[in-house]
CSV table of C-alpha atoms in Angstrom, one decimal:
chain,number,residue,atom,x,y,z
M,1,UNK,CA,5.7,1.1,-71.0
M,2,UNK,CA,7.0,4.2,-72.8
M,3,UNK,CA,5.2,6.6,-75.0
M,4,UNK,CA,6.7,8.4,-77.9
M,5,UNK,CA,9.6,6.1,-78.9
M,6,UNK,CA,12.8,4.6,-77.4
M,7,UNK,CA,15.2,7.1,-75.9
M,8,UNK,CA,18.1,4.7,-75.7
M,9,UNK,CA,19.5,5.5,-79.1
M,10,UNK,CA,19.5,9.2,-78.4
M,11,UNK,CA,21.1,8.7,-75.0
M,12,UNK,CA,23.8,6.4,-76.5
M,13,UNK,CA,24.5,9.2,-79.1
M,14,UNK,CA,24.8,11.7,-76.4
M,15,UNK,CA,27.2,9.6,-74.5
M,16,UNK,CA,29.6,9.8,-77.4
M,17,UNK,CA,29.8,13.6,-77.2
M,18,UNK,CA,33.0,14.8,-75.6
M,19,UNK,CA,32.2,17.0,-72.5
M,20,UNK,CA,35.2,19.1,-73.3
M,21,UNK,CA,34.1,19.7,-76.9
M,22,UNK,CA,30.5,20.5,-75.8
M,23,UNK,CA,31.8,23.0,-73.2
M,24,UNK,CA,34.0,24.6,-75.8
M,25,UNK,CA,31.0,25.0,-78.1
M,26,UNK,CA,29.1,26.6,-75.2
M,27,UNK,CA,31.8,29.1,-74.6
M,28,UNK,CA,32.1,30.0,-78.3
M,29,UNK,CA,28.3,30.5,-78.6
M,30,UNK,CA,28.2,32.5,-75.4
M,31,UNK,CA,30.7,35.0,-76.9
M,32,UNK,CA,28.5,35.4,-79.9
M,33,UNK,CA,25.4,35.8,-77.7
M,34,UNK,CA,27.1,38.5,-75.6
M,35,UNK,CA,28.0,40.4,-78.8
M,36,UNK,CA,24.3,40.3,-79.9
M,37,UNK,CA,23.2,41.5,-76.5
M,38,UNK,CA,25.6,44.5,-76.6
M,39,UNK,CA,24.4,45.3,-80.1
M,40,UNK,CA,20.8,45.6,-79.0
M,41,UNK,CA,19.5,42.5,-80.9
M,42,UNK,CA,17.6,41.3,-77.8
M,43,UNK,CA,16.0,44.7,-77.0
M,44,UNK,CA,12.3,45.2,-77.6
M,45,UNK,CA,9.9,48.1,-77.7
M,46,UNK,CA,7.5,46.6,-75.1
M,47,UNK,CA,7.2,44.1,-72.2
M,48,UNK,CA,5.5,40.8,-72.7
M,49,UNK,CA,4.3,38.1,-70.3
M,50,UNK,CA,4.2,34.3,-70.6
M,51,UNK,CA,3.1,31.4,-68.4
M,52,UNK,CA,4.1,27.7,-68.0
M,53,UNK,CA,1.3,26.0,-66.1
M,54,UNK,CA,1.8,22.5,-64.9
M,55,UNK,CA,-1.0,20.0,-64.0
M,56,UNK,CA,-1.3,16.4,-63.0
M,57,UNK,CA,-4.0,13.8,-63.5
M,58,UNK,CA,-6.1,12.0,-60.8
M,59,UNK,CA,-8.9,9.5,-60.9
M,60,UNK,CA,-12.2,11.4,-61.1
M,61,UNK,CA,-13.7,9.2,-58.4
M,62,UNK,CA,-11.1,9.0,-55.6
M,63,UNK,CA,-8.3,11.5,-56.5
M,64,UNK,CA,-5.7,8.8,-56.9
M,65,UNK,CA,-2.8,9.7,-59.2
M,66,UNK,CA,-3.3,8.7,-62.8
M,67,UNK,CA,-1.1,8.6,-65.9
M,68,UNK,CA,-2.3,11.0,-68.6
M,69,UNK,CA,-3.2,9.8,-72.0
M,70,UNK,CA,-0.3,10.7,-74.3
M,71,UNK,CA,-2.9,11.8,-76.9
M,72,UNK,CA,-3.2,15.0,-74.8
M,73,UNK,CA,0.2,16.0,-75.9
M,74,UNK,CA,-1.1,16.4,-79.4
M,75,UNK,CA,-3.0,19.5,-78.4
M,76,UNK,CA,-1.5,22.8,-79.3
M,77,UNK,CA,0.7,24.3,-76.5
M,78,UNK,CA,0.4,21.2,-74.3
M,79,UNK,CA,3.8,19.8,-73.5
M,80,UNK,CA,5.1,16.8,-71.6
M,81,UNK,CA,6.6,17.2,-68.2
M,82,UNK,CA,8.9,14.8,-66.2
M,83,UNK,CA,6.1,12.5,-64.9
M,84,UNK,CA,3.7,10.5,-67.1
M,85,UNK,CA,1.0,12.0,-64.8
M,86,UNK,CA,2.0,15.5,-65.8
M,87,UNK,CA,1.2,18.0,-68.6
M,88,UNK,CA,2.3,21.6,-69.1
M,89,UNK,CA,0.2,24.3,-70.7
M,90,UNK,CA,2.3,27.0,-72.4
M,91,UNK,CA,0.7,30.4,-73.1
M,92,UNK,CA,1.4,32.6,-76.1
M,93,UNK,CA,3.4,35.7,-75.2
M,94,UNK,CA,1.0,38.5,-74.4
M,95,UNK,CA,1.6,42.3,-73.9
M,96,UNK,CA,1.9,43.5,-70.4
M,97,UNK,CA,-1.4,45.3,-70.2
M,98,UNK,CA,-5.0,44.7,-69.3
M,99,UNK,CA,-5.7,43.0,-72.7
M,100,UNK,CA,-2.7,40.9,-72.3
M,101,UNK,CA,-3.6,39.7,-68.9
M,102,UNK,CA,-7.2,38.9,-70.1
M,103,UNK,CA,-5.7,36.9,-73.0
M,104,UNK,CA,-3.4,35.1,-70.6
M,105,UNK,CA,-6.2,34.3,-68.3
M,106,UNK,CA,-8.6,33.2,-71.0
M,107,UNK,CA,-6.0,31.3,-72.8
M,108,UNK,CA,-5.1,29.3,-69.7
M,109,UNK,CA,-8.7,28.6,-69.0
M,110,UNK,CA,-9.4,27.6,-72.6
M,111,UNK,CA,-6.5,25.2,-72.8
M,112,UNK,CA,-7.4,23.8,-69.4
M,113,UNK,CA,-11.0,23.2,-70.5
M,114,UNK,CA,-9.9,21.7,-73.8
M,115,UNK,CA,-7.5,19.1,-72.3
M,116,UNK,CA,-9.7,18.6,-69.3
M,117,UNK,CA,-12.5,17.4,-71.5
M,118,UNK,CA,-10.2,15.0,-73.3
M,119,UNK,CA,-8.9,13.7,-69.9
M,120,UNK,CA,-12.5,13.3,-68.6
M,121,UNK,CA,-13.2,10.9,-71.4
M,122,UNK,CA,-10.6,8.6,-69.7
M,123,UNK,CA,-12.2,9.3,-66.3
M,124,UNK,CA,-9.3,11.6,-65.3
M,125,UNK,CA,-9.4,15.0,-63.7
M,126,UNK,CA,-6.6,17.5,-64.3
M,127,UNK,CA,-5.5,19.1,-61.0
M,128,UNK,CA,-3.7,22.4,-60.4
M,129,UNK,CA,-1.8,21.8,-57.2
M,130,UNK,CA,1.6,22.1,-55.7
M,131,UNK,CA,2.2,18.5,-54.8
M,132,UNK,CA,0.2,15.3,-55.2
M,133,UNK,CA,-0.4,13.2,-52.1
M,134,UNK,CA,-2.5,10.2,-53.1
M,135,UNK,CA,-0.5,7.6,-55.1
M,136,UNK,CA,-1.9,5.4,-57.8
M,137,UNK,CA,-4.3,2.7,-56.8
M,138,UNK,CA,-1.9,-0.2,-57.4
M,139,UNK,CA,1.3,1.1,-55.7
M,140,UNK,CA,2.8,3.3,-53.0
M,141,UNK,CA,4.1,6.8,-53.9
M,142,UNK,CA,7.7,5.4,-53.2
M,143,UNK,CA,7.1,2.5,-55.6
M,144,UNK,CA,5.7,4.8,-58.3
M,145,UNK,CA,8.5,7.3,-58.1
M,146,UNK,CA,11.4,4.8,-58.1
M,147,UNK,CA,10.0,2.3,-60.6
M,148,UNK,CA,12.8,1.8,-63.3
M,149,UNK,CA,14.1,-0.6,-65.7
M,150,UNK,CA,17.6,-1.2,-67.3
M,151,UNK,CA,18.3,-1.1,-71.0
M,152,UNK,CA,21.8,-1.4,-72.4
M,153,UNK,CA,23.2,-0.2,-69.1
M,154,UNK,CA,21.0,2.8,-68.9
M,155,UNK,CA,18.4,3.4,-66.2
M,156,UNK,CA,15.0,4.3,-67.6
M,157,UNK,CA,12.2,5.5,-65.3
M,158,UNK,CA,9.0,3.5,-65.9
M,159,UNK,CA,6.8,6.5,-65.0
M,160,UNK,CA,9.1,9.2,-66.6
M,161,UNK,CA,8.1,10.9,-69.8
M,162,UNK,CA,9.8,9.4,-72.8
M,163,UNK,CA,12.3,12.3,-73.6
M,164,UNK,CA,16.0,11.6,-73.7
M,165,UNK,CA,16.8,14.6,-71.6
M,166,UNK,CA,14.7,13.4,-68.7
M,167,UNK,CA,16.2,9.9,-68.8
M,168,UNK,CA,19.6,11.5,-69.3
M,169,UNK,CA,19.5,13.1,-65.8
M,170,UNK,CA,19.4,9.6,-64.3
M,171,UNK,CA,22.3,8.5,-66.4
M,172,UNK,CA,24.9,11.2,-65.7
M,173,UNK,CA,28.1,10.9,-63.7
M,174,UNK,CA,27.7,14.5,-62.3
M,175,UNK,CA,26.0,13.6,-59.0
M,176,UNK,CA,22.3,14.2,-59.4
M,177,UNK,CA,20.4,12.7,-56.5
M,178,UNK,CA,20.6,12.9,-52.8
M,179,UNK,CA,18.9,12.3,-49.5
M,180,UNK,CA,15.4,13.8,-48.9
M,181,UNK,CA,15.4,15.0,-45.3
M,182,UNK,CA,12.4,17.1,-44.1
M,183,UNK,CA,10.5,16.9,-40.9
M,184,UNK,CA,9.1,13.3,-40.6
M,185,UNK,CA,10.8,12.1,-43.8
M,186,UNK,CA,14.3,10.7,-44.2
M,187,UNK,CA,14.9,8.6,-47.3
M,188,UNK,CA,17.3,8.0,-50.2
M,189,UNK,CA,16.2,10.0,-53.2
M,190,UNK,CA,19.0,9.3,-55.6
M,191,UNK,CA,16.6,9.2,-58.6
M,192,UNK,CA,15.4,12.5,-60.1
M,193,UNK,CA,11.9,11.2,-60.6
M,194,UNK,CA,11.2,12.3,-57.0
M,195,UNK,CA,10.8,15.9,-58.3
M,196,UNK,CA,7.7,14.6,-60.2
M,197,UNK,CA,5.9,14.9,-56.9
M,198,UNK,CA,5.6,18.6,-57.5
M,199,UNK,CA,3.9,20.9,-60.0
M,200,UNK,CA,4.4,24.7,-60.5
M,201,UNK,CA,3.5,27.8,-62.4
M,202,UNK,CA,6.4,29.7,-64.1
M,203,UNK,CA,5.7,33.2,-65.1
M,204,UNK,CA,7.9,34.8,-67.8
M,205,UNK,CA,8.6,38.5,-67.8
M,206,UNK,CA,10.3,40.0,-70.9
M,207,UNK,CA,12.6,42.9,-70.3
M,208,UNK,CA,12.5,45.7,-72.7
M,209,UNK,CA,16.2,46.0,-72.8
M,210,UNK,CA,19.1,43.6,-72.0
M,211,UNK,CA,20.5,46.5,-70.0
M,212,UNK,CA,17.5,46.4,-67.7
M,213,UNK,CA,18.1,42.7,-66.8
M,214,UNK,CA,20.4,43.2,-63.8
M,215,UNK,CA,18.1,45.6,-62.0
M,216,UNK,CA,14.9,43.7,-62.7
M,217,UNK,CA,16.6,40.4,-61.9
M,218,UNK,CA,17.7,41.8,-58.6
M,219,UNK,CA,14.2,42.9,-57.8
M,220,UNK,CA,12.9,39.4,-58.7
M,221,UNK,CA,15.2,38.0,-56.1
M,222,UNK,CA,13.9,40.4,-53.5
M,223,UNK,CA,10.2,39.7,-54.2
M,224,UNK,CA,10.7,35.9,-54.3
M,225,UNK,CA,10.2,35.4,-50.6
M,226,UNK,CA,7.0,37.5,-50.2
M,227,UNK,CA,5.4,36.0,-53.3
M,228,UNK,CA,6.3,32.5,-52.3
M,229,UNK,CA,4.8,33.2,-48.8
M,230,UNK,CA,1.5,34.1,-50.5
M,231,UNK,CA,1.6,31.1,-52.9
M,232,UNK,CA,2.7,28.2,-50.7
M,233,UNK,CA,0.7,25.1,-51.6
M,234,UNK,CA,2.5,21.9,-50.5
M,235,UNK,CA,2.6,21.4,-46.8
M,236,UNK,CA,2.4,17.6,-46.7
M,237,UNK,CA,3.8,14.6,-48.7
M,238,UNK,CA,2.2,11.3,-49.5
M,239,UNK,CA,1.7,9.4,-46.3
M,240,UNK,CA,3.9,6.4,-47.2
M,241,UNK,CA,7.0,8.6,-47.7
M,242,UNK,CA,7.0,9.5,-44.0
M,243,UNK,CA,9.1,7.5,-41.5
M,244,UNK,CA,6.3,5.6,-39.9
M,245,UNK,CA,3.0,7.4,-39.1
M,246,UNK,CA,3.4,11.2,-39.1
M,247,UNK,CA,2.2,12.9,-36.0
M,248,UNK,CA,0.0,16.0,-35.8
M,249,UNK,CA,3.0,18.3,-35.2
M,250,UNK,CA,4.8,17.1,-38.3
M,251,UNK,CA,1.7,17.6,-40.5
M,252,UNK,CA,0.5,20.9,-39.1
M,253,UNK,CA,3.5,22.7,-37.7
M,254,UNK,CA,6.9,21.3,-38.4
M,255,UNK,CA,6.8,20.5,-42.1
M,256,UNK,CA,7.6,23.1,-44.8
M,257,UNK,CA,4.7,25.2,-46.2
M,258,UNK,CA,6.2,24.7,-49.6
M,259,UNK,CA,7.9,21.3,-49.8
M,260,UNK,CA,8.7,21.8,-53.5
M,261,UNK,CA,11.8,23.8,-52.5
M,262,UNK,CA,13.6,21.2,-50.3
M,263,UNK,CA,12.5,18.4,-52.6
M,264,UNK,CA,14.1,20.0,-55.7
M,265,UNK,CA,17.2,21.1,-53.9
M,266,UNK,CA,17.8,17.8,-52.0
M,267,UNK,CA,16.9,15.4,-54.8
M,268,UNK,CA,18.7,17.2,-57.6
M,269,UNK,CA,21.8,18.7,-55.9
M,270,UNK,CA,24.7,16.3,-55.4
M,271,UNK,CA,27.2,16.6,-52.8
M,272,UNK,CA,30.0,18.0,-55.0
M,273,UNK,CA,30.2,21.8,-55.4
M,274,UNK,CA,27.4,24.4,-55.5
M,275,UNK,CA,23.9,23.0,-56.0
M,276,UNK,CA,22.3,23.4,-59.4
M,277,UNK,CA,19.0,24.2,-57.8
M,278,UNK,CA,19.5,27.2,-55.6
M,279,UNK,CA,18.7,30.8,-54.9
M,280,UNK,CA,20.7,32.6,-57.6
M,281,UNK,CA,23.3,35.4,-57.2
M,282,UNK,CA,22.7,39.0,-58.2
M,283,UNK,CA,24.1,39.9,-61.6
M,284,UNK,CA,25.7,43.1,-62.8
M,285,UNK,CA,25.1,42.7,-66.5
M,286,UNK,CA,23.4,40.6,-69.1
M,287,UNK,CA,26.8,39.3,-70.1
M,288,UNK,CA,27.4,38.2,-66.5
M,289,UNK,CA,24.1,36.2,-66.6
M,290,UNK,CA,25.4,34.4,-69.7
M,291,UNK,CA,28.7,33.7,-68.0
M,292,UNK,CA,26.8,32.1,-65.1
M,293,UNK,CA,25.2,29.6,-67.4
M,294,UNK,CA,28.5,28.9,-69.1
M,295,UNK,CA,30.2,28.2,-65.7
M,296,UNK,CA,27.4,26.0,-64.4
M,297,UNK,CA,28.0,22.2,-64.2
M,298,UNK,CA,27.3,20.4,-67.5
M,299,UNK,CA,25.0,17.4,-66.8
M,300,UNK,CA,24.3,15.8,-70.2
M,301,UNK,CA,26.4,17.0,-73.1
M,302,UNK,CA,24.7,16.6,-76.5
M,303,UNK,CA,24.6,17.5,-80.1
M,304,UNK,CA,21.4,19.6,-80.0
M,305,UNK,CA,19.0,19.5,-82.9
M,306,UNK,CA,18.9,22.5,-85.3
M,307,UNK,CA,15.5,23.8,-86.2
M,308,UNK,CA,16.3,26.7,-88.5
M,309,UNK,CA,15.8,29.3,-85.8
M,310,UNK,CA,17.9,32.4,-85.0
M,311,UNK,CA,18.9,31.0,-81.6
M,312,UNK,CA,20.3,27.9,-83.2
M,313,UNK,CA,23.5,29.9,-83.1
M,314,UNK,CA,23.4,29.3,-79.4
M,315,UNK,CA,22.0,25.7,-79.5
M,316,UNK,CA,24.6,24.2,-77.2
M,317,UNK,CA,24.2,27.0,-74.7
M,318,UNK,CA,20.4,26.6,-74.8
M,319,UNK,CA,20.7,22.9,-74.2
M,320,UNK,CA,22.9,23.6,-71.1
M,321,UNK,CA,20.4,26.2,-70.0
M,322,UNK,CA,17.8,23.4,-69.7
M,323,UNK,CA,19.5,22.2,-66.6
M,324,UNK,CA,20.4,25.6,-65.2
M,325,UNK,CA,17.9,25.2,-62.4
M,326,UNK,CA,18.1,28.4,-60.4
M,327,UNK,CA,14.8,29.4,-58.7
M,328,UNK,CA,14.9,32.6,-60.9
M,329,UNK,CA,16.8,32.4,-64.2
M,330,UNK,CA,17.4,34.6,-67.2
M,331,UNK,CA,16.3,33.3,-70.6
M,332,UNK,CA,17.8,34.3,-74.0
M,333,UNK,CA,15.7,33.1,-76.9
M,334,UNK,CA,14.2,34.0,-80.3
M,335,UNK,CA,13.0,32.0,-83.3
M,336,UNK,CA,14.0,35.0,-85.5
M,337,UNK,CA,16.3,37.9,-85.0
M,338,UNK,CA,13.3,40.1,-84.6
M,339,UNK,CA,11.8,37.8,-81.9
M,340,UNK,CA,15.0,37.7,-79.9
M,341,UNK,CA,14.3,38.6,-76.3
M,342,UNK,CA,15.6,38.6,-72.7
M,343,UNK,CA,13.2,37.2,-70.1
M,344,UNK,CA,13.1,36.5,-66.4
M,345,UNK,CA,11.7,33.1,-65.7
M,346,UNK,CA,10.3,33.0,-62.1
M,347,UNK,CA,10.3,29.4,-60.9
M,348,UNK,CA,9.5,29.4,-57.1
M,349,UNK,CA,5.7,29.3,-57.4
M,350,UNK,CA,3.7,26.1,-56.9
M,351,UNK,CA,0.6,25.6,-59.0
M,352,UNK,CA,-2.5,27.3,-57.5
M,353,UNK,CA,-6.1,26.4,-56.7
M,354,UNK,CA,-7.7,28.4,-59.4
M,355,UNK,CA,-6.9,30.2,-62.7
M,356,UNK,CA,-7.6,33.7,-61.1
M,357,UNK,CA,-5.2,32.8,-58.3
M,358,UNK,CA,-2.6,31.9,-60.9
M,359,UNK,CA,-3.0,35.0,-63.0
M,360,UNK,CA,-3.0,37.2,-59.9
M,361,UNK,CA,0.6,36.0,-59.2
M,362,UNK,CA,1.6,36.6,-62.8
M,363,UNK,CA,0.1,40.1,-62.6
M,364,UNK,CA,1.8,40.8,-59.3
M,365,UNK,CA,5.2,39.8,-60.6
M,366,UNK,CA,4.7,41.9,-63.8
M,367,UNK,CA,3.7,44.9,-61.8
M,368,UNK,CA,6.5,44.6,-59.3
M,369,UNK,CA,9.3,44.1,-61.8
M,370,UNK,CA,8.0,47.1,-63.7
M,371,UNK,CA,7.4,49.5,-60.8
M,372,UNK,CA,10.4,48.6,-58.6
M,373,UNK,CA,12.7,49.1,-61.5
M,374,UNK,CA,11.0,52.3,-62.7
M,375,UNK,CA,11.1,54.0,-59.4
M,376,UNK,CA,14.4,52.4,-58.2
M,377,UNK,CA,12.6,51.2,-55.1
M,378,UNK,CA,14.7,51.2,-51.9
M,379,UNK,CA,14.2,47.4,-51.5
M,380,UNK,CA,17.1,47.1,-53.9
M,381,UNK,CA,19.2,47.9,-50.8
M,382,UNK,CA,18.0,44.7,-49.1
M,383,UNK,CA,21.1,42.5,-49.0
M,384,UNK,CA,21.3,39.4,-51.1
M,385,UNK,CA,21.8,37.4,-47.9
M,386,UNK,CA,18.6,38.7,-46.5
M,387,UNK,CA,16.7,38.2,-49.7
M,388,UNK,CA,17.8,34.6,-49.7
M,389,UNK,CA,16.8,34.2,-46.0
M,390,UNK,CA,13.4,35.6,-46.9
M,391,UNK,CA,13.0,33.0,-49.7
M,392,UNK,CA,13.8,29.9,-47.5
M,393,UNK,CA,11.8,31.4,-44.5
M,394,UNK,CA,8.8,31.7,-46.8
M,395,UNK,CA,9.2,28.1,-48.1
M,396,UNK,CA,9.3,26.9,-44.5
M,397,UNK,CA,6.6,29.0,-42.9
M,398,UNK,CA,4.5,30.7,-45.6
M,399,UNK,CA,2.6,33.8,-44.4
M,400,UNK,CA,3.9,33.2,-40.9
M,401,UNK,CA,7.6,33.7,-42.0
M,402,UNK,CA,9.7,36.4,-40.6
M,403,UNK,CA,10.4,38.5,-43.7
M,404,UNK,CA,12.3,41.7,-44.0
M,405,UNK,CA,11.4,44.4,-46.5
M,406,UNK,CA,12.4,48.0,-47.2
M,407,UNK,CA,9.4,50.2,-48.0
M,408,UNK,CA,9.0,52.9,-50.6
M,409,UNK,CA,9.9,55.4,-47.9
M,410,UNK,CA,13.1,53.6,-47.1
M,411,UNK,CA,12.0,52.1,-43.8
M,412,UNK,CA,13.1,48.6,-42.9
M,413,UNK,CA,10.3,46.5,-41.6
M,414,UNK,CA,9.5,42.9,-40.6
M,415,UNK,CA,5.9,43.8,-40.1
M,416,UNK,CA,4.0,41.6,-42.6
M,417,UNK,CA,1.1,44.1,-42.9
M,418,UNK,CA,3.4,46.9,-44.0
M,419,UNK,CA,5.4,44.6,-46.2
M,420,UNK,CA,2.5,43.3,-48.2
M,421,UNK,CA,0.8,46.7,-48.4
M,422,UNK,CA,3.9,48.2,-49.9
M,423,UNK,CA,4.5,45.2,-52.2
M,424,UNK,CA,0.9,45.1,-53.5
M,425,UNK,CA,0.8,48.9,-53.9
M,426,UNK,CA,3.9,48.7,-56.0
M,427,UNK,CA,2.4,45.8,-58.0
M,428,UNK,CA,-0.7,47.9,-58.6
M,429,UNK,CA,1.3,51.0,-59.7
M,430,UNK,CA,3.4,48.9,-62.0
M,431,UNK,CA,0.3,47.6,-63.8
M,432,UNK,CA,-1.0,51.1,-64.1
M,433,UNK,CA,2.3,52.1,-65.8
M,434,UNK,CA,1.3,49.6,-68.5
M,435,UNK,CA,-2.0,51.4,-69.0
M,436,UNK,CA,-4.1,49.1,-66.8
M,437,UNK,CA,-7.0,51.1,-65.2
M,438,UNK,CA,-6.8,51.4,-61.4
M,439,UNK,CA,-9.9,49.3,-60.9
M,440,UNK,CA,-8.7,46.6,-63.2
M,441,UNK,CA,-5.3,46.5,-61.6
M,442,UNK,CA,-6.9,46.1,-58.2
M,443,UNK,CA,-9.1,43.3,-59.7
M,444,UNK,CA,-6.2,41.4,-61.0
M,445,UNK,CA,-4.5,41.5,-57.6
M,446,UNK,CA,-7.6,41.0,-55.5
M,447,UNK,CA,-7.0,37.2,-54.9
M,448,UNK,CA,-3.6,38.1,-53.3
M,449,UNK,CA,-5.0,40.9,-51.2
M,450,UNK,CA,-7.7,38.6,-50.0
M,451,UNK,CA,-5.1,36.1,-48.9
M,452,UNK,CA,-3.3,38.7,-46.9
M,453,UNK,CA,-6.5,39.9,-45.2
M,454,UNK,CA,-7.7,36.4,-44.4
M,455,UNK,CA,-4.2,35.2,-43.5
M,456,UNK,CA,-4.8,32.1,-45.7
M,457,UNK,CA,-2.7,30.4,-48.3
M,458,UNK,CA,-3.4,27.1,-50.1
M,459,UNK,CA,-0.9,25.5,-47.6
M,460,UNK,CA,-2.9,26.9,-44.7
M,461,UNK,CA,-6.2,25.7,-46.1
M,462,UNK,CA,-4.8,22.2,-46.5
M,463,UNK,CA,-3.4,22.2,-42.9
M,464,UNK,CA,-6.8,23.3,-41.7
M,465,UNK,CA,-8.5,20.5,-43.6
M,466,UNK,CA,-6.0,17.9,-42.2
M,467,UNK,CA,-6.6,19.3,-38.7
M,468,UNK,CA,-10.4,19.0,-39.1
M,469,UNK,CA,-10.0,15.3,-40.2
M,470,UNK,CA,-7.7,14.5,-37.3
M,471,UNK,CA,-10.0,16.2,-34.9
M,472,UNK,CA,-12.8,14.0,-36.2
M,473,UNK,CA,-10.8,10.9,-35.5
M,474,UNK,CA,-9.2,10.1,-38.8
M,475,UNK,CA,-5.7,8.6,-38.9
M,476,UNK,CA,-3.0,10.8,-40.6
M,477,UNK,CA,-2.9,8.8,-43.8
M,478,UNK,CA,-6.7,9.2,-44.1
M,479,UNK,CA,-6.5,12.8,-43.2
M,480,UNK,CA,-4.0,13.5,-46.0
M,481,UNK,CA,-6.1,11.5,-48.5
M,482,UNK,CA,-9.4,13.1,-47.6
M,483,UNK,CA,-7.8,16.6,-47.7
M,484,UNK,CA,-6.7,15.9,-51.3
M,485,UNK,CA,-10.2,14.9,-52.3
M,486,UNK,CA,-11.7,18.0,-50.7
M,487,UNK,CA,-9.1,20.2,-52.5
M,488,UNK,CA,-10.0,18.6,-55.8
M,489,UNK,CA,-13.7,19.0,-55.2
M,490,UNK,CA,-13.4,22.7,-54.2
M,491,UNK,CA,-11.2,23.3,-57.2
M,492,UNK,CA,-13.7,21.8,-59.6
M,493,UNK,CA,-16.3,24.2,-58.3
M,494,UNK,CA,-14.2,27.4,-58.5
M,495,UNK,CA,-11.4,26.7,-61.0
M,496,UNK,CA,-12.3,29.3,-63.7
M,497,UNK,CA,-14.1,32.0,-61.8
M,498,UNK,CA,-13.2,31.8,-58.1
M,499,UNK,CA,-10.3,32.0,-55.7
M,500,UNK,CA,-8.9,30.2,-52.8
M,501,UNK,CA,-10.4,32.7,-50.3
M,502,UNK,CA,-13.8,31.9,-51.7
M,503,UNK,CA,-13.4,28.4,-50.2
M,504,UNK,CA,-15.1,27.9,-46.8
M,505,UNK,CA,-12.7,27.2,-44.0
M,506,UNK,CA,-12.4,23.4,-43.5
M,507,UNK,CA,-14.8,22.1,-40.7
M,508,UNK,CA,-14.6,18.8,-38.9
M,509,UNK,CA,-16.2,15.9,-40.8
M,510,UNK,CA,-17.4,12.7,-39.2
M,511,UNK,CA,-15.2,9.8,-39.9
M,512,UNK,CA,-17.0,6.8,-41.5
M,513,UNK,CA,-17.4,3.9,-39.1
């Protein structure tokens, strides 16, 4: 049932750790970390980029969800994720320039091809997508997500990856779990495995200096809404999670364009105190960012492993950071003192239809954080409240969201054409600051410009496909299932060399008699 060993002993060990002692260790380590930040230890001569790329497995024939062979996790830079159907590809850090973006793109494609071939031997296809909608052949989505067993008083998810930290989240007294309530869906979701519905991409942007973190972090908050609007890719859930049969309005109009946002917030956040998953506050210093991690609720205190790394000096803080689930968060890491770095991890984005679509978002974030900070772009004056409103509006409505922006000339606008023109121009200029030729910068961002021009996101394409199936007479469950299959088929054709906007608009297809 489990792969990789029994987590019960580790969980039992962790349960003996005093929460007060753990929190005291975190505070002591935070003080040391802040001294190192002030001393310049975490400053670097250049900017680097990284990418976490999550995938899930489906049956090659009918797109039903499949567990992945654990042998895939033996491949270099392939990591487990929460669900047994998931894998995560981690890139090597690359310089923020044209060569680095090429390496990031080719590295993601190479890793995808490598593990994809191994999965194919088991008749499994790896899918890059925001949320799976077709459950395994032998159970409903609800049954799959809630399947659990008990061992020595601990709850262990049957379909959860065998890591103690994952099972620890289901065995904490700190209130993980809630009620999932989105249009057409109202159910108890008091088990964290529900977030294994979703997959994401998580770009990392390394700041050159810890002193740059507050400014660039603030700009990351202000571009979160527009970038999420362009990226939205999870407009529907598995059919059996809906309250009865979902109607056309729920599937095509009332649901969120990016359900990953409410799923994470409602499933993870308990009812006590501020939610752990939320849009983060602005920060005024790198030290303040460290303090925010310290002050966050401790979920699972532990005696973390020491690996002979420089950042072992902050091991308790790093362990706590693992459940500091803000949509954008700072990262302080380094295997050696020379490798020590400050990064911005950008977590709002769902996984995308193709590798070029994915790298376009990484390039856009890199260009924006560089250029907006360098020119002290006026969008810094957009209030935090409005930046937060933009974020949730984008999650609800995608490209149709009412977003506010301040342009390079200082004009406030809610005109989406002006917003995205200013945003993508800044992203292009930022890439050029890193030595990327104008034609190459334009090429990296072309998939996003094409989405703006076409008015199409992955979520919009899926809604169009569902509408086409409904118009042809399919019932809602069949429309969701068939759309998933069409998405997987289109992705297979364009994964490494195409983009979403290369896909033809969905057309009605006759329903089998």
